[in-house]
mmCIF file of C-alpha atoms in Angstrom:
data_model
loop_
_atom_site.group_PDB
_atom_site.id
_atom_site.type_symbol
_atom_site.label_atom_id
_atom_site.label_comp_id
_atom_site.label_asym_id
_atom_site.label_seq_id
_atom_site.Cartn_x
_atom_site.Cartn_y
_atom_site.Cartn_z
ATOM 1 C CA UNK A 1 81.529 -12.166 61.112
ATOM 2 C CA UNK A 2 78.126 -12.724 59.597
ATOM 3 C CA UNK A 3 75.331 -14.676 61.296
ATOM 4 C CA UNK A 4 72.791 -16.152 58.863
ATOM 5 C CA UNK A 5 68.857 -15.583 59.945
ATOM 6 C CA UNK A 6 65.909 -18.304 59.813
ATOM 7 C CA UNK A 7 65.656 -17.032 55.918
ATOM 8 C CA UNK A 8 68.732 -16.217 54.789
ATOM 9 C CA UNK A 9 71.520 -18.546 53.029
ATOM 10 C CA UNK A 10 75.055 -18.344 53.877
ATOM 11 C CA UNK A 11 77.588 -20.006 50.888
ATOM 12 C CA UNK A 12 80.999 -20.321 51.495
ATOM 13 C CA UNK A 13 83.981 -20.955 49.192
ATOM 14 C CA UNK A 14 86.531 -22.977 50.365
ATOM 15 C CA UNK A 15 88.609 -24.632 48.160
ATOM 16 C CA UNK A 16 89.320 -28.359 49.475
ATOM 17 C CA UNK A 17 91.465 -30.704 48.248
ATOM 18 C CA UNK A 18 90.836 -34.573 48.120
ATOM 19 C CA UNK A 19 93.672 -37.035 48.098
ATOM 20 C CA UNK A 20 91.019 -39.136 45.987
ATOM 21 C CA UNK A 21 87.834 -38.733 43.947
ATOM 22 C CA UNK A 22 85.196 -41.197 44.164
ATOM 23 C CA UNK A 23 85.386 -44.464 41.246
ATOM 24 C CA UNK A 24 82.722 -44.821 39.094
ATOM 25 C CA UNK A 25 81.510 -48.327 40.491
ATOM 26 C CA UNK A 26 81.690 -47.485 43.928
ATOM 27 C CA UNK A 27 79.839 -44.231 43.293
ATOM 28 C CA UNK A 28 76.838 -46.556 41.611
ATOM 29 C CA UNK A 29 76.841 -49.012 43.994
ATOM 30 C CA UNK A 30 76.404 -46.457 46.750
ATOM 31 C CA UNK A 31 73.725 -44.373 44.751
ATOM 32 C CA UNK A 32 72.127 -48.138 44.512
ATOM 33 C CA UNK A 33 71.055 -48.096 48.068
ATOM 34 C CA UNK A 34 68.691 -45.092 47.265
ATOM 35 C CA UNK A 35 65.686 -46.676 46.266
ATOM 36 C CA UNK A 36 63.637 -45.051 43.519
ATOM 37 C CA UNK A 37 60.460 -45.302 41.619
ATOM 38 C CA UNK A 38 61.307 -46.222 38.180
ATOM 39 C CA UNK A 39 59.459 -44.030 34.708
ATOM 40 C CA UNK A 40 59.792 -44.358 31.014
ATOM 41 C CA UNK A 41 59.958 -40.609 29.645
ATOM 42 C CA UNK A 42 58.604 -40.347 26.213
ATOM 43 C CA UNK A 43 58.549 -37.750 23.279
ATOM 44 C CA UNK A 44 57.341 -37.069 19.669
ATOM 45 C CA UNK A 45 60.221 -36.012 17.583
ATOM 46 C CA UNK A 46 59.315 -35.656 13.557
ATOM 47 C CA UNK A 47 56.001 -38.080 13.756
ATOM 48 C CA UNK A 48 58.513 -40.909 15.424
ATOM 49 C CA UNK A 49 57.884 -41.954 18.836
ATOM 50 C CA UNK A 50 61.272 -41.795 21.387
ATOM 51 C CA UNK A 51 61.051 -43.558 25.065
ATOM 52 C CA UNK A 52 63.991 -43.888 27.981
ATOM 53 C CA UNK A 53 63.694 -45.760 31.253
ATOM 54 C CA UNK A 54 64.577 -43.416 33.983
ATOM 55 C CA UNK A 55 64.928 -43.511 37.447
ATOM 56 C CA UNK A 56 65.870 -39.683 38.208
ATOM 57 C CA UNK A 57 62.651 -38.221 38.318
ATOM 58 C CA UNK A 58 61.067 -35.785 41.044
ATOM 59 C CA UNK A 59 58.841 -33.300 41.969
ATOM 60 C CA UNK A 60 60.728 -29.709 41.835
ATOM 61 C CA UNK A 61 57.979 -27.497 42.495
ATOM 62 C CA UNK A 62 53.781 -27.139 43.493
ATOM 63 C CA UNK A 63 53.021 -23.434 42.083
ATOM 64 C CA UNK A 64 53.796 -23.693 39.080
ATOM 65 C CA UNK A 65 53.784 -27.565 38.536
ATOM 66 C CA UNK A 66 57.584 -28.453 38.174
ATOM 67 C CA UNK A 67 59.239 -31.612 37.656
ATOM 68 C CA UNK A 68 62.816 -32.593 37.168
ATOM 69 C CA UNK A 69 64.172 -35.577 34.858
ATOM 70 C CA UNK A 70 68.000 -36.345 34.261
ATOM 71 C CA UNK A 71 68.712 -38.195 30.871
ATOM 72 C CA UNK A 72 72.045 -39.312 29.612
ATOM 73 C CA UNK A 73 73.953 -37.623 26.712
ATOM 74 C CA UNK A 74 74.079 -41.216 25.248
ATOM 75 C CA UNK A 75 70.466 -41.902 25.250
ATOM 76 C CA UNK A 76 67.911 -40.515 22.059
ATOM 77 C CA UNK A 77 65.426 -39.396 24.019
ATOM 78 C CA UNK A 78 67.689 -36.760 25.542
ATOM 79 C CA UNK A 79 68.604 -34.715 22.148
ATOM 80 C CA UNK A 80 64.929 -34.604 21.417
ATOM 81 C CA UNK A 81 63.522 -33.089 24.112
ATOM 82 C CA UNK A 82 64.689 -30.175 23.407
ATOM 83 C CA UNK A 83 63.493 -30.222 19.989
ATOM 84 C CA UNK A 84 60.339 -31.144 20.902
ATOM 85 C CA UNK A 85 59.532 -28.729 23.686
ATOM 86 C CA UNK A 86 57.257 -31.361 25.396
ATOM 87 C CA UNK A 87 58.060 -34.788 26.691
ATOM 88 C CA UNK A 88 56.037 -37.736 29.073
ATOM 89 C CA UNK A 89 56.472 -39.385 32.226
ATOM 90 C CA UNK A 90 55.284 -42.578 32.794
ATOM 91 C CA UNK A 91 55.405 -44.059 36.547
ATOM 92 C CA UNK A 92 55.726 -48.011 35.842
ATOM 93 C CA UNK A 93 53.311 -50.164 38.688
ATOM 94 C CA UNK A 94 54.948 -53.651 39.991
ATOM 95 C CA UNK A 95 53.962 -55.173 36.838
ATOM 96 C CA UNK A 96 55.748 -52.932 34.717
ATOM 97 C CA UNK A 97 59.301 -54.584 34.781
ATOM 98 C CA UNK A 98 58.597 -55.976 31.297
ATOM 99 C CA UNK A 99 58.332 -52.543 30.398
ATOM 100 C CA UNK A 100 61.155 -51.002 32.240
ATOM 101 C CA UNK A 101 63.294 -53.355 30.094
ATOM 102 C CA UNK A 102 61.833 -52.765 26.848
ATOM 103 C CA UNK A 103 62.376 -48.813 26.982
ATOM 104 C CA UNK A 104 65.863 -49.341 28.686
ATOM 105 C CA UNK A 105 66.946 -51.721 25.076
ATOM 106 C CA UNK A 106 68.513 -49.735 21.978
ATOM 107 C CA UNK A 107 65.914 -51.340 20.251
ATOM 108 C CA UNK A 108 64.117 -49.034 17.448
ATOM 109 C CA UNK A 109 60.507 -48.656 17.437
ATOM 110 C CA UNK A 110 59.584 -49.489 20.651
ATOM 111 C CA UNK A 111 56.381 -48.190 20.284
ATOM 112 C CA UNK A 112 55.081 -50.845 17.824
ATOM 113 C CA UNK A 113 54.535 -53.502 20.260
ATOM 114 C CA UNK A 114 53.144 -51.566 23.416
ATOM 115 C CA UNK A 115 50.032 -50.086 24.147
ATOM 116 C CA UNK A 116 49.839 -46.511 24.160
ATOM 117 C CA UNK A 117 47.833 -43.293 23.472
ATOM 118 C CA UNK A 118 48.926 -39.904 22.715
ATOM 119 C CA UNK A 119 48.072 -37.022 24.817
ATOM 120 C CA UNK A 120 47.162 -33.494 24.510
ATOM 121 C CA UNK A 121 51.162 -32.247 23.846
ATOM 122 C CA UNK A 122 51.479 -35.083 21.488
ATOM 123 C CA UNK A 123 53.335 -37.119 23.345
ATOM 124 C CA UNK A 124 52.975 -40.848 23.540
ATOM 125 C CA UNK A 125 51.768 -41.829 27.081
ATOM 126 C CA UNK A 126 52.048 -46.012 28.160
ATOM 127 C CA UNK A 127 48.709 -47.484 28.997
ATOM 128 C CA UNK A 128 49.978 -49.793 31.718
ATOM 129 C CA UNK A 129 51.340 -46.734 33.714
ATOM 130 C CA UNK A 130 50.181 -46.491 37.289
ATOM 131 C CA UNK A 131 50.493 -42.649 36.616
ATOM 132 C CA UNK A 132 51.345 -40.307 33.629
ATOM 133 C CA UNK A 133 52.201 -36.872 33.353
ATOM 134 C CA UNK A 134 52.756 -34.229 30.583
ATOM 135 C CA UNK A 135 55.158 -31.542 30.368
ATOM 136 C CA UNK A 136 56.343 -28.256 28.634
ATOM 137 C CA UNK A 137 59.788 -27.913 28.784
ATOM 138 C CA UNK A 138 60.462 -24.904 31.007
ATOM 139 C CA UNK A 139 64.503 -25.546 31.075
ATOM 140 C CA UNK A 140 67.502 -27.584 30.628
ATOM 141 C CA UNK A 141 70.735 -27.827 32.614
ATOM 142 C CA UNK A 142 74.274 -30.062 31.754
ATOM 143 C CA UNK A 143 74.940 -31.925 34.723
ATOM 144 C CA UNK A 144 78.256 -34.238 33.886
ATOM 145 C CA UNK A 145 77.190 -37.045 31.630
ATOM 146 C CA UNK A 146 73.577 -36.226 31.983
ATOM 147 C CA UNK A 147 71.095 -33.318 31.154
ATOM 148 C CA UNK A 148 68.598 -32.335 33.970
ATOM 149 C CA UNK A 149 65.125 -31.247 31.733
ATOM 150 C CA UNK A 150 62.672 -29.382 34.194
ATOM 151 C CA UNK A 151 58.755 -29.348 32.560
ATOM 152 C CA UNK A 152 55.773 -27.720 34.014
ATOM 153 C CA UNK A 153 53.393 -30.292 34.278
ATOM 154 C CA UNK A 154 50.543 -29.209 32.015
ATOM 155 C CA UNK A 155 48.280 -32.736 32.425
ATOM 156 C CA UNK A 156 47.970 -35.960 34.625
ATOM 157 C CA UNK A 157 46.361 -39.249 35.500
ATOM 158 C CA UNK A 158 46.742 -41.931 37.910
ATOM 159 C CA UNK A 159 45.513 -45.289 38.923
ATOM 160 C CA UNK A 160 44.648 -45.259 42.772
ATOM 161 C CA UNK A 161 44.897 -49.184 43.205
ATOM 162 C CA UNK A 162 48.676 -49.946 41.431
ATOM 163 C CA UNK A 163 51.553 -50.105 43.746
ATOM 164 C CA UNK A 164 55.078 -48.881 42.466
ATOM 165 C CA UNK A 165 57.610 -50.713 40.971
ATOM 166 C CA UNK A 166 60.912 -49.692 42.637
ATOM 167 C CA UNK A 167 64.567 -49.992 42.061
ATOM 168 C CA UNK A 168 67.116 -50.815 44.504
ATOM 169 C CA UNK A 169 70.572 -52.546 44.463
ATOM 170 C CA UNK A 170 70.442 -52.488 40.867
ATOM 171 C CA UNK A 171 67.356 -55.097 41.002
ATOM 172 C CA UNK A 172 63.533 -54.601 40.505
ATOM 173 C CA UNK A 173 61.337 -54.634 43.819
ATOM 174 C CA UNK A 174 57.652 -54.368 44.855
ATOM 175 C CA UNK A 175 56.409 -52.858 48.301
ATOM 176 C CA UNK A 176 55.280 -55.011 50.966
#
């Protein structure tokens, strides 16, 4: 019998067998108790301008700068990220439930009615962001109904004095 030390990882394979899996509601409602910031990721694809809400975002690494994002098969966003090799994250404040909404809508040409600049990849980046970051697309893994899209953050810029917006219980929140 092995012993694993401080450093090392031990995996085991054991098959086990569930009398049931998990539905599909109760599996979001119990995710919903997670809170989470919420982000818009944006991308450039062909001169036209592509944004998702998202709320599975987070730091993967410091050296190098790595970030994780997981976008849904279903959305547009996802199949052009890979086209693109570069995509934006855009960390909505507490007043940016307006926006949250906006990107989450199958509306086209979201872009045409909020303010925005594009930065150094070419990716459009949301003015009213508390924070926005760009990335190179360093990989891309399926993950069930979702892709997870890992970017070295190659630019960023934040606003101090803007609190979060957060999600939790399927409902928009502020802190404090």
């Amino acid at each position: 019998m092995s012993h694993a030390t401080e450093h090392e990882t031990v995996l085991v394979n054991r098959p086990v067998e569930y009398a049931d899996e998990i539905d599909p509601i109760t599996f979001r409602r119990v995710l919903g108790t997670f809170a989470s910031g919420v982000t818009v990721v944006t991308v450039e694809h062909e001169g036209v301008y592509h944004g998702s809400t998202v709320s599975s975002f987070c730091s993967l690494s410091l050296d190098p700068p790595l970030v994780l994002v997981c976008i849904g098969h279903h959305s547009t966003t996802h199949g052009f990220i890979g086209q693109a090799g570069a995509f934006g994250i855009n960390i909505l404040g507490e007043g940016g439930e307006h926006l949250s909404r906006h990107f989450a809508s199958s509306q086209p040409h979201k872009f045409a009615t909020v303010a925005h600049h594009i930065g150094q990849t070419g990716v459009p980046l949301l003015a009213d962001a508390i924070t926005t970051l760009e990335c190179q697309l360093v990989d891309h893994v399926a993950g069930g109904d979702h892709s997870i899209f890992i970017g070295r953050v190659v630019s960023a810029h934040t606003h101090d004095d803007t609190q979060p917006l957060l999600f939790f219980r399927s409902q928009y929140h502020r802190l404090g």
